[in-house]
Amino acid sequence: MGLPDSSQDLSTEMDVDAFRRLFPLRFFERHLSESLRPDGRPLGKARDTIVNLGLVSSADGSALAKIGSTTMLAAIRMEVMSPSTDSPDEGCIAVEFHMPPICSPTVRPGRPADEAPVISKRLSDIFSSCDMIDLKELCLVSGKAAWMGYLDIYCLDADGALFDAALLSAVAAFSNLQIPVVALNDNGRIVAINGEQEENASIKEKEAVNKEKRKLTLKNIPFALTCILHKKYILADPTAEEESIMDTLVTVVLDSSDQIVSFNKSGGNALAGSSAIKSCVELARKRGKELKQILGEMDID
């Protein structure tokens, strides 16, 4: 069956939704030929993005990030640990990405999503390579006590570009992070002090390690943009439907200075030539400016 020449022919041959389900690639390619996507976006435009801070009261820092329908909730919990002998003056950050069954019909109960550990590893690598957090800031007493930050990111709606949204939610959560107050207890151990304990006179008499909550200094903040390569087309910030149909994905991560932190290609047989790579990087720089503006409105440096 040939591809209809016009929208009128398409509507007469079959319902548009039925054609989209039966011939998804041809449906999308018809739009791409007009430099437009089915959701009305130009090929290089990302979806509307929203970031909200401090939504999890039980966490030391949290943020909700939405890119289109893709939704991520990031929460950070700080705990005191003994630093390693190799890095006695540094704390540590542990990253865990979760995909519960509510986020997508493809995620089955009791069976971990294949993407989850991959995204967890990529996020950890990004934070290490871009030096966004100075781990020495997490030191409490050299060789004896430091902060362990547990970053958990929950995917609430998996509608494409999961890594981009996960990274954005993580950065926003770190910007919202308040390092808890800690003091030495009777046994000489460092313990965190909650709000009620701060009012306790016996605690006040103990030696304070840090007397008030503080924020981390964030530098070289990373931003990500995922693109699809399909024939001669490059689509920025793909939806889950687009990813399932055109499976060559390229993710560019840049830092605050527009330097490339990571370039990752996954799936598909399309070759990422120099021209395509340059185009993806340029789109990522444009996207980075948009995200900086969004985060800047919340006083995130």
PDB file of C-alpha atoms in Angstrom:
ATOM      1  CA  MET A   1       0.000   0.000   0.000  1.00  0.00           C
ATOM      2  CA  GLY A   2       1.473   3.386  -1.042  1.00  0.00           C
ATOM      3  CA  LEU A   3       1.799   6.398   1.188  1.00  0.00           C
ATOM      4  CA  PRO A   4      -1.113   8.837   0.597  1.00  0.00           C
ATOM      5  CA  ASP A   5      -0.117  12.071  -1.162  1.00  0.00           C
ATOM      6  CA  SER A   6      -2.223  14.417   0.959  1.00  0.00           C
ATOM      7  CA  SER A   7      -4.034  14.612   4.283  1.00  0.00           C
ATOM      8  CA  GLN A   8      -7.311  14.404   2.377  1.00  0.00           C
ATOM      9  CA  ASP A   9      -6.310  11.141   0.726  1.00  0.00           C
ATOM     10  CA  LEU A  10      -5.153   9.846   4.095  1.00  0.00           C
ATOM     11  CA  SER A  11      -8.445  10.621   5.780  1.00  0.00           C
ATOM     12  CA  THR A  12     -10.395   8.951   2.993  1.00  0.00           C
ATOM     13  CA  GLU A  13      -8.333   5.752   3.009  1.00  0.00           C
ATOM     14  CA  MET A  14      -8.291   5.198   6.718  1.00  0.00           C
ATOM     15  CA  ASP A  15      -8.648   6.933  10.005  1.00  0.00           C
ATOM     16  CA  VAL A  16      -5.525   8.935  10.927  1.00  0.00           C
ATOM     17  CA  ASP A  17      -5.141   7.204  14.291  1.00  0.00           C
ATOM     18  CA  ALA A  18      -5.444   3.785  12.687  1.00  0.00           C
ATOM     19  CA  PHE A  19      -2.818   4.700  10.095  1.00  0.00           C
ATOM     20  CA  ARG A  20      -0.525   5.901  12.907  1.00  0.00           C
ATOM     21  CA  ARG A  21      -0.873   2.580  14.735  1.00  0.00           C
ATOM     22  CA  LEU A  22      -0.481   0.380  11.657  1.00  0.00           C
ATOM     23  CA  PHE A  23       2.292   2.309   9.910  1.00  0.00           C
ATOM     24  CA  PRO A  24       3.971   4.424  12.608  1.00  0.00           C
ATOM     25  CA  LEU A  25       7.234   5.021  10.785  1.00  0.00           C
ATOM     26  CA  ARG A  26       5.541   6.133   7.585  1.00  0.00           C
ATOM     27  CA  PHE A  27       3.220   8.328   9.616  1.00  0.00           C
ATOM     28  CA  PHE A  28       6.169  10.065  11.265  1.00  0.00           C
ATOM     29  CA  GLU A  29       8.189  10.334   8.063  1.00  0.00           C
ATOM     30  CA  ARG A  30       5.326  12.156   6.388  1.00  0.00           C
ATOM     31  CA  HIS A  31       5.539  14.788   9.119  1.00  0.00           C
ATOM     32  CA  LEU A  32       9.334  14.871   9.049  1.00  0.00           C
ATOM     33  CA  SER A  33       9.271  15.668   5.338  1.00  0.00           C
ATOM     34  CA  GLU A  34       7.502  18.876   6.336  1.00  0.00           C
ATOM     35  CA  SER A  35      10.031  19.575   9.157  1.00  0.00           C
ATOM     36  CA  LEU A  36       7.297  19.082  11.705  1.00  0.00           C
ATOM     37  CA  ARG A  37       6.460  16.431  14.272  1.00  0.00           C
ATOM     38  CA  PRO A  38       3.015  15.028  15.070  1.00  0.00           C
ATOM     39  CA  ASP A  39       2.912  16.997  18.353  1.00  0.00           C
ATOM     40  CA  GLY A  40       3.466  20.239  16.421  1.00  0.00           C
ATOM     41  CA  ARG A  41       7.098  20.783  17.411  1.00  0.00           C
ATOM     42  CA  PRO A  42       9.848  21.696  14.954  1.00  0.00           C
ATOM     43  CA  LEU A  43      12.462  18.943  14.708  1.00  0.00           C
ATOM     44  CA  GLY A  44      15.018  20.715  16.916  1.00  0.00           C
ATOM     45  CA  LYS A  45      12.689  21.950  19.632  1.00  0.00           C
ATOM     46  CA  ALA A  46      12.495  20.385  23.106  1.00  0.00           C
ATOM     47  CA  ARG A  47       9.241  19.984  24.995  1.00  0.00           C
ATOM     48  CA  ASP A  48       8.023  22.402  27.654  1.00  0.00           C
ATOM     49  CA  THR A  49      10.016  21.958  30.857  1.00  0.00           C
ATOM     50  CA  ILE A  50       9.006  22.538  34.478  1.00  0.00           C
ATOM     51  CA  VAL A  51      11.087  22.204  37.658  1.00  0.00           C
ATOM     52  CA  ASN A  52       9.712  22.377  41.214  1.00  0.00           C
ATOM     53  CA  LEU A  53      11.873  22.238  44.340  1.00  0.00           C
ATOM     54  CA  GLY A  54      11.427  20.845  47.839  1.00  0.00           C
ATOM     55  CA  LEU A  55       8.412  18.600  47.319  1.00  0.00           C
ATOM     56  CA  VAL A  56       9.570  15.779  49.641  1.00  0.00           C
ATOM     57  CA  SER A  57       9.543  17.016  53.237  1.00  0.00           C
ATOM     58  CA  SER A  58      11.324  13.929  54.589  1.00  0.00           C
ATOM     59  CA  ALA A  59      14.308  14.456  52.264  1.00  0.00           C
ATOM     60  CA  ASP A  60      17.232  16.831  52.749  1.00  0.00           C
ATOM     61  CA  GLY A  61      16.796  17.994  49.167  1.00  0.00           C
ATOM     62  CA  SER A  62      14.283  17.180  46.448  1.00  0.00           C
ATOM     63  CA  ALA A  63      12.970  18.274  43.072  1.00  0.00           C
ATOM     64  CA  LEU A  64      10.385  17.340  40.470  1.00  0.00           C
ATOM     65  CA  ALA A  65      11.332  17.788  36.809  1.00  0.00           C
ATOM     66  CA  LYS A  66       8.955  17.471  33.868  1.00  0.00           C
ATOM     67  CA  ILE A  67       9.992  17.490  30.228  1.00  0.00           C
ATOM     68  CA  GLY A  68       6.749  17.173  28.338  1.00  0.00           C
ATOM     69  CA  SER A  69       5.056  14.213  29.991  1.00  0.00           C
ATOM     70  CA  THR A  70       8.315  12.644  31.173  1.00  0.00           C
ATOM     71  CA  THR A  71       8.355  13.163  34.946  1.00  0.00           C
ATOM     72  CA  MET A  72      11.136  12.558  37.463  1.00  0.00           C
ATOM     73  CA  LEU A  73      11.139  12.959  41.240  1.00  0.00           C
ATOM     74  CA  ALA A  74      14.608  13.203  42.831  1.00  0.00           C
ATOM     75  CA  ALA A  75      15.208  13.064  46.581  1.00  0.00           C
ATOM     76  CA  ILE A  76      18.449  13.204  48.579  1.00  0.00           C
ATOM     77  CA  ARG A  77      19.009  11.837  52.068  1.00  0.00           C
ATOM     78  CA  MET A  78      22.245  12.598  53.922  1.00  0.00           C
ATOM     79  CA  GLU A  79      23.814  10.202  56.414  1.00  0.00           C
ATOM     80  CA  VAL A  80      27.072  10.310  58.384  1.00  0.00           C
ATOM     81  CA  MET A  81      29.616   7.646  57.401  1.00  0.00           C
ATOM     82  CA  SER A  82      33.258   6.788  57.952  1.00  0.00           C
ATOM     83  CA  PRO A  83      35.265   7.955  54.911  1.00  0.00           C
ATOM     84  CA  SER A  84      37.479   5.547  53.018  1.00  0.00           C
ATOM     85  CA  THR A  85      41.169   5.379  53.815  1.00  0.00           C
ATOM     86  CA  ASP A  86      41.925   6.355  50.196  1.00  0.00           C
ATOM     87  CA  SER A  87      39.864   9.566  50.488  1.00  0.00           C
ATOM     88  CA  PRO A  88      39.799  10.510  54.188  1.00  0.00           C
ATOM     89  CA  ASP A  89      38.783  14.116  53.439  1.00  0.00           C
ATOM     90  CA  GLU A  90      35.910  13.339  51.092  1.00  0.00           C
ATOM     91  CA  GLY A  91      32.294  12.301  51.337  1.00  0.00           C
ATOM     92  CA  CYS A  92      30.424  10.225  48.786  1.00  0.00           C
ATOM     93  CA  ILE A  93      27.326  10.322  46.566  1.00  0.00           C
ATOM     94  CA  ALA A  94      25.356   7.172  45.693  1.00  0.00           C
ATOM     95  CA  VAL A  95      22.893   7.350  42.801  1.00  0.00           C
ATOM     96  CA  GLU A  96      19.947   5.024  42.238  1.00  0.00           C
ATOM     97  CA  PHE A  97      17.458   5.379  39.391  1.00  0.00           C
ATOM     98  CA  HIS A  98      14.081   3.673  39.818  1.00  0.00           C
ATOM     99  CA  MET A  99      11.430   2.779  37.239  1.00  0.00           C
ATOM    100  CA  PRO A 100       8.284   1.554  39.044  1.00  0.00           C
ATOM    101  CA  PRO A 101       5.529  -0.088  36.990  1.00  0.00           C
ATOM    102  CA  ILE A 102       3.421   3.084  37.123  1.00  0.00           C
ATOM    103  CA  CYS A 103       5.846   4.896  34.820  1.00  0.00           C
ATOM    104  CA  SER A 104       5.258   2.823  31.688  1.00  0.00           C
ATOM    105  CA  PRO A 105       3.231  -0.140  30.393  1.00  0.00           C
ATOM    106  CA  THR A 106       6.523  -1.760  29.365  1.00  0.00           C
ATOM    107  CA  VAL A 107       7.692  -2.011  32.983  1.00  0.00           C
ATOM    108  CA  ARG A 108       6.365  -5.163  34.649  1.00  0.00           C
ATOM    109  CA  PRO A 109       5.813  -5.589  38.411  1.00  0.00           C
ATOM    110  CA  GLY A 110       8.569  -7.603  40.056  1.00  0.00           C
ATOM    111  CA  ARG A 111      10.902  -7.253  37.098  1.00  0.00           C
ATOM    112  CA  PRO A 112      13.450  -4.408  37.161  1.00  0.00           C
ATOM    113  CA  ALA A 113      13.525  -2.272  34.030  1.00  0.00           C
ATOM    114  CA  ASP A 114      16.635  -2.803  31.920  1.00  0.00           C
ATOM    115  CA  GLU A 115      17.201   0.950  31.613  1.00  0.00           C
ATOM    116  CA  ALA A 116      17.343   1.616  35.367  1.00  0.00           C
ATOM    117  CA  PRO A 117      20.884   0.375  36.199  1.00  0.00           C
ATOM    118  CA  VAL A 118      22.224   1.856  32.958  1.00  0.00           C
ATOM    119  CA  ILE A 119      20.888   5.331  33.776  1.00  0.00           C
ATOM    120  CA  SER A 120      22.130   5.012  37.376  1.00  0.00           C
ATOM    121  CA  LYS A 121      25.647   4.282  36.121  1.00  0.00           C
ATOM    122  CA  ARG A 122      25.599   7.067  33.553  1.00  0.00           C
ATOM    123  CA  LEU A 123      24.458   9.613  36.144  1.00  0.00           C
ATOM    124  CA  SER A 124      27.205   8.559  38.555  1.00  0.00           C
ATOM    125  CA  ASP A 125      29.797   8.859  35.779  1.00  0.00           C
ATOM    126  CA  ILE A 126      28.559  12.322  34.821  1.00  0.00           C
ATOM    127  CA  PHE A 127      28.764  13.655  38.370  1.00  0.00           C
ATOM    128  CA  SER A 128      32.285  12.254  38.711  1.00  0.00           C
ATOM    129  CA  SER A 129      33.578  13.553  35.381  1.00  0.00           C
ATOM    130  CA  CYS A 130      32.146  17.077  35.534  1.00  0.00           C
ATOM    131  CA  ASP A 131      33.094  17.720  39.188  1.00  0.00           C
ATOM    132  CA  MET A 132      29.748  19.332  39.917  1.00  0.00           C
ATOM    133  CA  ILE A 133      30.183  18.586  43.628  1.00  0.00           C
ATOM    134  CA  ASP A 134      33.390  19.048  45.568  1.00  0.00           C
ATOM    135  CA  LEU A 135      33.360  15.914  47.710  1.00  0.00           C
ATOM    136  CA  LYS A 136      35.656  17.630  50.216  1.00  0.00           C
ATOM    137  CA  GLU A 137      32.670  19.807  51.148  1.00  0.00           C
ATOM    138  CA  LEU A 138      31.085  16.641  52.511  1.00  0.00           C
ATOM    139  CA  CYS A 139      33.908  16.034  54.986  1.00  0.00           C
ATOM    140  CA  LEU A 140      33.052  16.524  58.667  1.00  0.00           C
ATOM    141  CA  VAL A 141      36.160  15.286  60.508  1.00  0.00           C
ATOM    142  CA  SER A 142      39.125  14.185  58.415  1.00  0.00           C
ATOM    143  CA  GLY A 143      39.512  10.425  58.459  1.00  0.00           C
ATOM    144  CA  LYS A 144      36.637   9.973  60.896  1.00  0.00           C
ATOM    145  CA  ALA A 145      33.337  11.271  59.553  1.00  0.00           C
ATOM    146  CA  ALA A 146      31.889  12.493  56.259  1.00  0.00           C
ATOM    147  CA  TRP A 147      28.538  12.797  54.567  1.00  0.00           C
ATOM    148  CA  MET A 148      27.087  10.045  52.399  1.00  0.00           C
ATOM    149  CA  GLY A 149      24.463  11.431  50.053  1.00  0.00           C
ATOM    150  CA  TYR A 150      21.851   8.974  48.793  1.00  0.00           C
ATOM    151  CA  LEU A 151      20.260  10.304  45.617  1.00  0.00           C
ATOM    152  CA  ASP A 152      17.148   8.385  44.541  1.00  0.00           C
ATOM    153  CA  ILE A 153      15.414   9.329  41.303  1.00  0.00           C
ATOM    154  CA  TYR A 154      11.953   7.934  40.615  1.00  0.00           C
ATOM    155  CA  CYS A 155      10.555   7.926  37.105  1.00  0.00           C
ATOM    156  CA  LEU A 156       6.845   8.701  37.403  1.00  0.00           C
ATOM    157  CA  ASP A 157       6.129   8.929  33.664  1.00  0.00           C
ATOM    158  CA  ALA A 158       8.500   7.507  31.051  1.00  0.00           C
ATOM    159  CA  ASP A 159       7.648   9.388  27.867  1.00  0.00           C
ATOM    160  CA  GLY A 160      11.085   9.598  26.298  1.00  0.00           C
ATOM    161  CA  ALA A 161      14.447  11.294  27.006  1.00  0.00           C
ATOM    162  CA  LEU A 162      14.616   9.668  30.450  1.00  0.00           C
ATOM    163  CA  PHE A 163      18.272  10.458  31.053  1.00  0.00           C
ATOM    164  CA  ASP A 164      17.776  14.158  30.298  1.00  0.00           C
ATOM    165  CA  ALA A 165      14.928  14.484  32.781  1.00  0.00           C
ATOM    166  CA  ALA A 166      16.698  12.359  35.411  1.00  0.00           C
ATOM    167  CA  LEU A 167      19.823  14.529  35.230  1.00  0.00           C
ATOM    168  CA  LEU A 168      17.765  17.724  35.417  1.00  0.00           C
ATOM    169  CA  SER A 169      15.863  16.499  38.488  1.00  0.00           C
ATOM    170  CA  ALA A 170      19.140  15.460  40.162  1.00  0.00           C
ATOM    171  CA  VAL A 171      20.784  18.840  39.561  1.00  0.00           C
ATOM    172  CA  ALA A 172      17.707  20.631  40.900  1.00  0.00           C
ATOM    173  CA  ALA A 173      17.587  18.365  43.973  1.00  0.00           C
ATOM    174  CA  PHE A 174      21.242  19.103  44.765  1.00  0.00           C
ATOM    175  CA  SER A 175      20.498  22.813  44.464  1.00  0.00           C
ATOM    176  CA  ASN A 176      17.722  22.335  47.019  1.00  0.00           C
ATOM    177  CA  LEU A 177      19.878  20.264  49.363  1.00  0.00           C
ATOM    178  CA  GLN A 178      20.351  21.509  52.925  1.00  0.00           C
ATOM    179  CA  ILE A 179      23.235  19.786  54.743  1.00  0.00           C
ATOM    180  CA  PRO A 180      21.826  18.802  58.188  1.00  0.00           C
ATOM    181  CA  VAL A 181      23.147  20.080  61.507  1.00  0.00           C
ATOM    182  CA  VAL A 182      25.401  17.585  63.329  1.00  0.00           C
ATOM    183  CA  ALA A 183      27.116  17.407  66.725  1.00  0.00           C
ATOM    184  CA  LEU A 184      29.258  15.100  68.825  1.00  0.00           C
ATOM    185  CA  ASN A 185      27.270  12.811  71.142  1.00  0.00           C
ATOM    186  CA  ASP A 186      28.360  11.468  74.549  1.00  0.00           C
ATOM    187  CA  ASN A 187      30.281   8.640  72.876  1.00  0.00           C
ATOM    188  CA  GLY A 188      32.261  11.025  70.711  1.00  0.00           C
ATOM    189  CA  ARG A 189      30.367  10.037  67.564  1.00  0.00           C
ATOM    190  CA  ILE A 190      28.935  12.526  65.116  1.00  0.00           C
ATOM    191  CA  VAL A 191      25.149  12.399  64.862  1.00  0.00           C
ATOM    192  CA  ALA A 192      22.634  14.383  62.858  1.00  0.00           C
ATOM    193  CA  ILE A 193      20.331  16.674  64.804  1.00  0.00           C
ATOM    194  CA  ASN A 194      16.694  17.040  63.833  1.00  0.00           C
ATOM    195  CA  GLY A 195      14.501  20.053  64.514  1.00  0.00           C
ATOM    196  CA  GLU A 196      13.359  18.897  67.956  1.00  0.00           C
ATOM    197  CA  GLN A 197      16.908  18.116  69.086  1.00  0.00           C
ATOM    198  CA  GLU A 198      18.074  21.578  68.095  1.00  0.00           C
ATOM    199  CA  GLU A 199      15.879  22.922  70.897  1.00  0.00           C
ATOM    200  CA  ASN A 200      17.332  20.468  73.408  1.00  0.00           C
ATOM    201  CA  ALA A 201      19.763  22.199  75.814  1.00  0.00           C
ATOM    202  CA  SER A 202      21.857  19.070  76.324  1.00  0.00           C
ATOM    203  CA  ILE A 203      22.513  18.888  72.613  1.00  0.00           C
ATOM    204  CA  LYS A 204      23.462  22.552  72.478  1.00  0.00           C
ATOM    205  CA  GLU A 205      26.085  21.983  75.158  1.00  0.00           C
ATOM    206  CA  LYS A 206      27.774  19.328  73.025  1.00  0.00           C
ATOM    207  CA  GLU A 207      30.448  20.257  70.530  1.00  0.00           C
ATOM    208  CA  ALA A 208      28.820  21.365  67.280  1.00  0.00           C
ATOM    209  CA  VAL A 209      30.466  20.223  64.058  1.00  0.00           C
ATOM    210  CA  ASN A 210      28.309  22.505  61.907  1.00  0.00           C
ATOM    211  CA  LYS A 211      26.000  24.900  63.719  1.00  0.00           C
ATOM    212  CA  GLU A 212      23.426  25.441  60.997  1.00  0.00           C
ATOM    213  CA  LYS A 213      22.196  23.896  57.789  1.00  0.00           C
ATOM    214  CA  ARG A 214      24.135  24.829  54.690  1.00  0.00           C
ATOM    215  CA  LYS A 215      23.941  24.415  50.941  1.00  0.00           C
ATOM    216  CA  LEU A 216      26.462  22.796  48.659  1.00  0.00           C
ATOM    217  CA  THR A 217      28.469  24.827  46.185  1.00  0.00           C
ATOM    218  CA  LEU A 218      27.589  23.537  42.725  1.00  0.00           C
ATOM    219  CA  LYS A 219      29.969  24.090  39.830  1.00  0.00           C
ATOM    220  CA  ASN A 220      30.149  22.853  36.257  1.00  0.00           C
ATOM    221  CA  ILE A 221      26.460  21.966  36.291  1.00  0.00           C
ATOM    222  CA  PRO A 222      25.717  19.399  33.557  1.00  0.00           C
ATOM    223  CA  PHE A 223      22.806  19.529  31.123  1.00  0.00           C
ATOM    224  CA  ALA A 224      21.764  16.817  28.687  1.00  0.00           C
ATOM    225  CA  LEU A 225      19.921  16.625  25.391  1.00  0.00           C
ATOM    226  CA  THR A 226      18.946  13.403  23.667  1.00  0.00           C
ATOM    227  CA  CYS A 227      18.399  13.424  19.903  1.00  0.00           C
ATOM    228  CA  ILE A 228      17.177  10.856  17.407  1.00  0.00           C
ATOM    229  CA  LEU A 229      19.080  10.312  14.177  1.00  0.00           C
ATOM    230  CA  HIS A 230      16.825   9.102  11.373  1.00  0.00           C
ATOM    231  CA  LYS A 231      17.954   9.284   7.756  1.00  0.00           C
ATOM    232  CA  LYS A 232      18.725  12.977   7.176  1.00  0.00           C
ATOM    233  CA  TYR A 233      16.688  14.137  10.159  1.00  0.00           C
ATOM    234  CA  ILE A 234      17.698  15.023  13.726  1.00  0.00           C
ATOM    235  CA  LEU A 235      14.933  15.159  16.334  1.00  0.00           C
ATOM    236  CA  ALA A 236      15.642  16.799  19.692  1.00  0.00           C
ATOM    237  CA  ASP A 237      14.067  15.568  22.930  1.00  0.00           C
ATOM    238  CA  PRO A 238      12.161  12.547  21.553  1.00  0.00           C
ATOM    239  CA  THR A 239       8.984  11.120  23.021  1.00  0.00           C
ATOM    240  CA  ALA A 240       8.726   7.441  23.921  1.00  0.00           C
ATOM    241  CA  GLU A 241       6.790   6.813  20.715  1.00  0.00           C
ATOM    242  CA  GLU A 242       9.515   8.423  18.614  1.00  0.00           C
ATOM    243  CA  GLU A 243      12.201   6.436  20.419  1.00  0.00           C
ATOM    244  CA  SER A 244      10.364   3.177  19.773  1.00  0.00           C
ATOM    245  CA  ILE A 245      10.051   3.858  16.041  1.00  0.00           C
ATOM    246  CA  MET A 246      13.396   5.514  15.275  1.00  0.00           C
ATOM    247  CA  ASP A 247      15.854   3.836  17.593  1.00  0.00           C
ATOM    248  CA  THR A 248      19.197   5.585  17.009  1.00  0.00           C
ATOM    249  CA  LEU A 249      19.674   7.827  20.045  1.00  0.00           C
ATOM    250  CA  VAL A 250      22.462  10.293  20.736  1.00  0.00           C
ATOM    251  CA  THR A 251      22.799  12.015  24.116  1.00  0.00           C
ATOM    252  CA  VAL A 252      25.066  15.028  24.527  1.00  0.00           C
ATOM    253  CA  VAL A 253      25.983  16.264  28.020  1.00  0.00           C
ATOM    254  CA  LEU A 254      27.520  19.723  28.374  1.00  0.00           C
ATOM    255  CA  ASP A 255      28.651  21.561  31.484  1.00  0.00           C
ATOM    256  CA  SER A 256      27.993  25.184  32.435  1.00  0.00           C
ATOM    257  CA  SER A 257      30.851  26.297  30.187  1.00  0.00           C
ATOM    258  CA  ASP A 258      29.408  24.471  27.180  1.00  0.00           C
ATOM    259  CA  GLN A 259      32.225  21.931  27.293  1.00  0.00           C
ATOM    260  CA  ILE A 260      31.334  18.372  26.284  1.00  0.00           C
ATOM    261  CA  VAL A 261      31.178  16.075  29.307  1.00  0.00           C
ATOM    262  CA  SER A 262      29.746  13.020  27.593  1.00  0.00           C
ATOM    263  CA  PHE A 263      28.621  11.855  24.154  1.00  0.00           C
ATOM    264  CA  ASN A 264      26.647   8.628  24.088  1.00  0.00           C
ATOM    265  CA  LYS A 265      25.099   6.784  21.133  1.00  0.00           C
ATOM    266  CA  SER A 266      22.779   3.838  21.641  1.00  0.00           C
ATOM    267  CA  GLY A 267      20.617   1.654  19.433  1.00  0.00           C
ATOM    268  CA  GLY A 268      20.076   1.636  15.704  1.00  0.00           C
ATOM    269  CA  ASN A 269      22.404   1.397  12.739  1.00  0.00           C
ATOM    270  CA  ALA A 270      22.569   5.070  11.801  1.00  0.00           C
ATOM    271  CA  LEU A 271      26.098   6.439  11.732  1.00  0.00           C
ATOM    272  CA  ALA A 272      26.803   9.576  13.723  1.00  0.00           C
ATOM    273  CA  GLY A 273      28.898  11.470  11.177  1.00  0.00           C
ATOM    274  CA  SER A 274      30.782  14.667  11.992  1.00  0.00           C
ATOM    275  CA  SER A 275      27.987  16.816  10.596  1.00  0.00           C
ATOM    276  CA  ALA A 276      25.331  15.060  12.705  1.00  0.00           C
ATOM    277  CA  ILE A 277      27.512  15.251  15.817  1.00  0.00           C
ATOM    278  CA  LYS A 278      28.045  18.994  15.338  1.00  0.00           C
ATOM    279  CA  SER A 279      24.311  19.499  14.894  1.00  0.00           C
ATOM    280  CA  CYS A 280      23.530  17.525  18.053  1.00  0.00           C
ATOM    281  CA  VAL A 281      26.096  19.502  20.060  1.00  0.00           C
ATOM    282  CA  GLU A 282      24.709  22.782  18.782  1.00  0.00           C
ATOM    283  CA  LEU A 283      21.177  21.730  19.734  1.00  0.00           C
ATOM    284  CA  ALA A 284      22.506  20.705  23.178  1.00  0.00           C
ATOM    285  CA  ARG A 285      24.082  24.159  23.650  1.00  0.00           C
ATOM    286  CA  LYS A 286      20.804  25.803  22.769  1.00  0.00           C
ATOM    287  CA  ARG A 287      18.967  23.495  25.161  1.00  0.00           C
ATOM    288  CA  GLY A 288      21.523  24.200  27.876  1.00  0.00           C
ATOM    289  CA  LYS A 289      20.760  27.919  27.667  1.00  0.00           C
ATOM    290  CA  GLU A 290      17.045  27.164  28.069  1.00  0.00           C
ATOM    291  CA  LEU A 291      17.665  24.986  31.132  1.00  0.00           C
ATOM    292  CA  LYS A 292      20.042  27.540  32.670  1.00  0.00           C
ATOM    293  CA  GLN A 293      17.291  30.115  32.379  1.00  0.00           C
ATOM    294  CA  ILE A 294      14.758  27.785  34.008  1.00  0.00           C
ATOM    295  CA  LEU A 295      17.110  26.955  36.880  1.00  0.00           C
ATOM    296  CA  GLY A 296      18.296  30.559  37.123  1.00  0.00           C
ATOM    297  CA  GLU A 297      14.739  31.669  37.847  1.00  0.00           C
ATOM    298  CA  MET A 298      15.001  29.563  41.011  1.00  0.00           C
ATOM    299  CA  ASP A 299      18.357  31.099  41.992  1.00  0.00           C
ATOM    300  CA  ILE A 300      20.310  27.976  41.055  1.00  0.00           C
ATOM    301  CA  ASP A 301      23.846  28.959  40.117  1.00  0.00           C
TER     302      ASP A 301
END
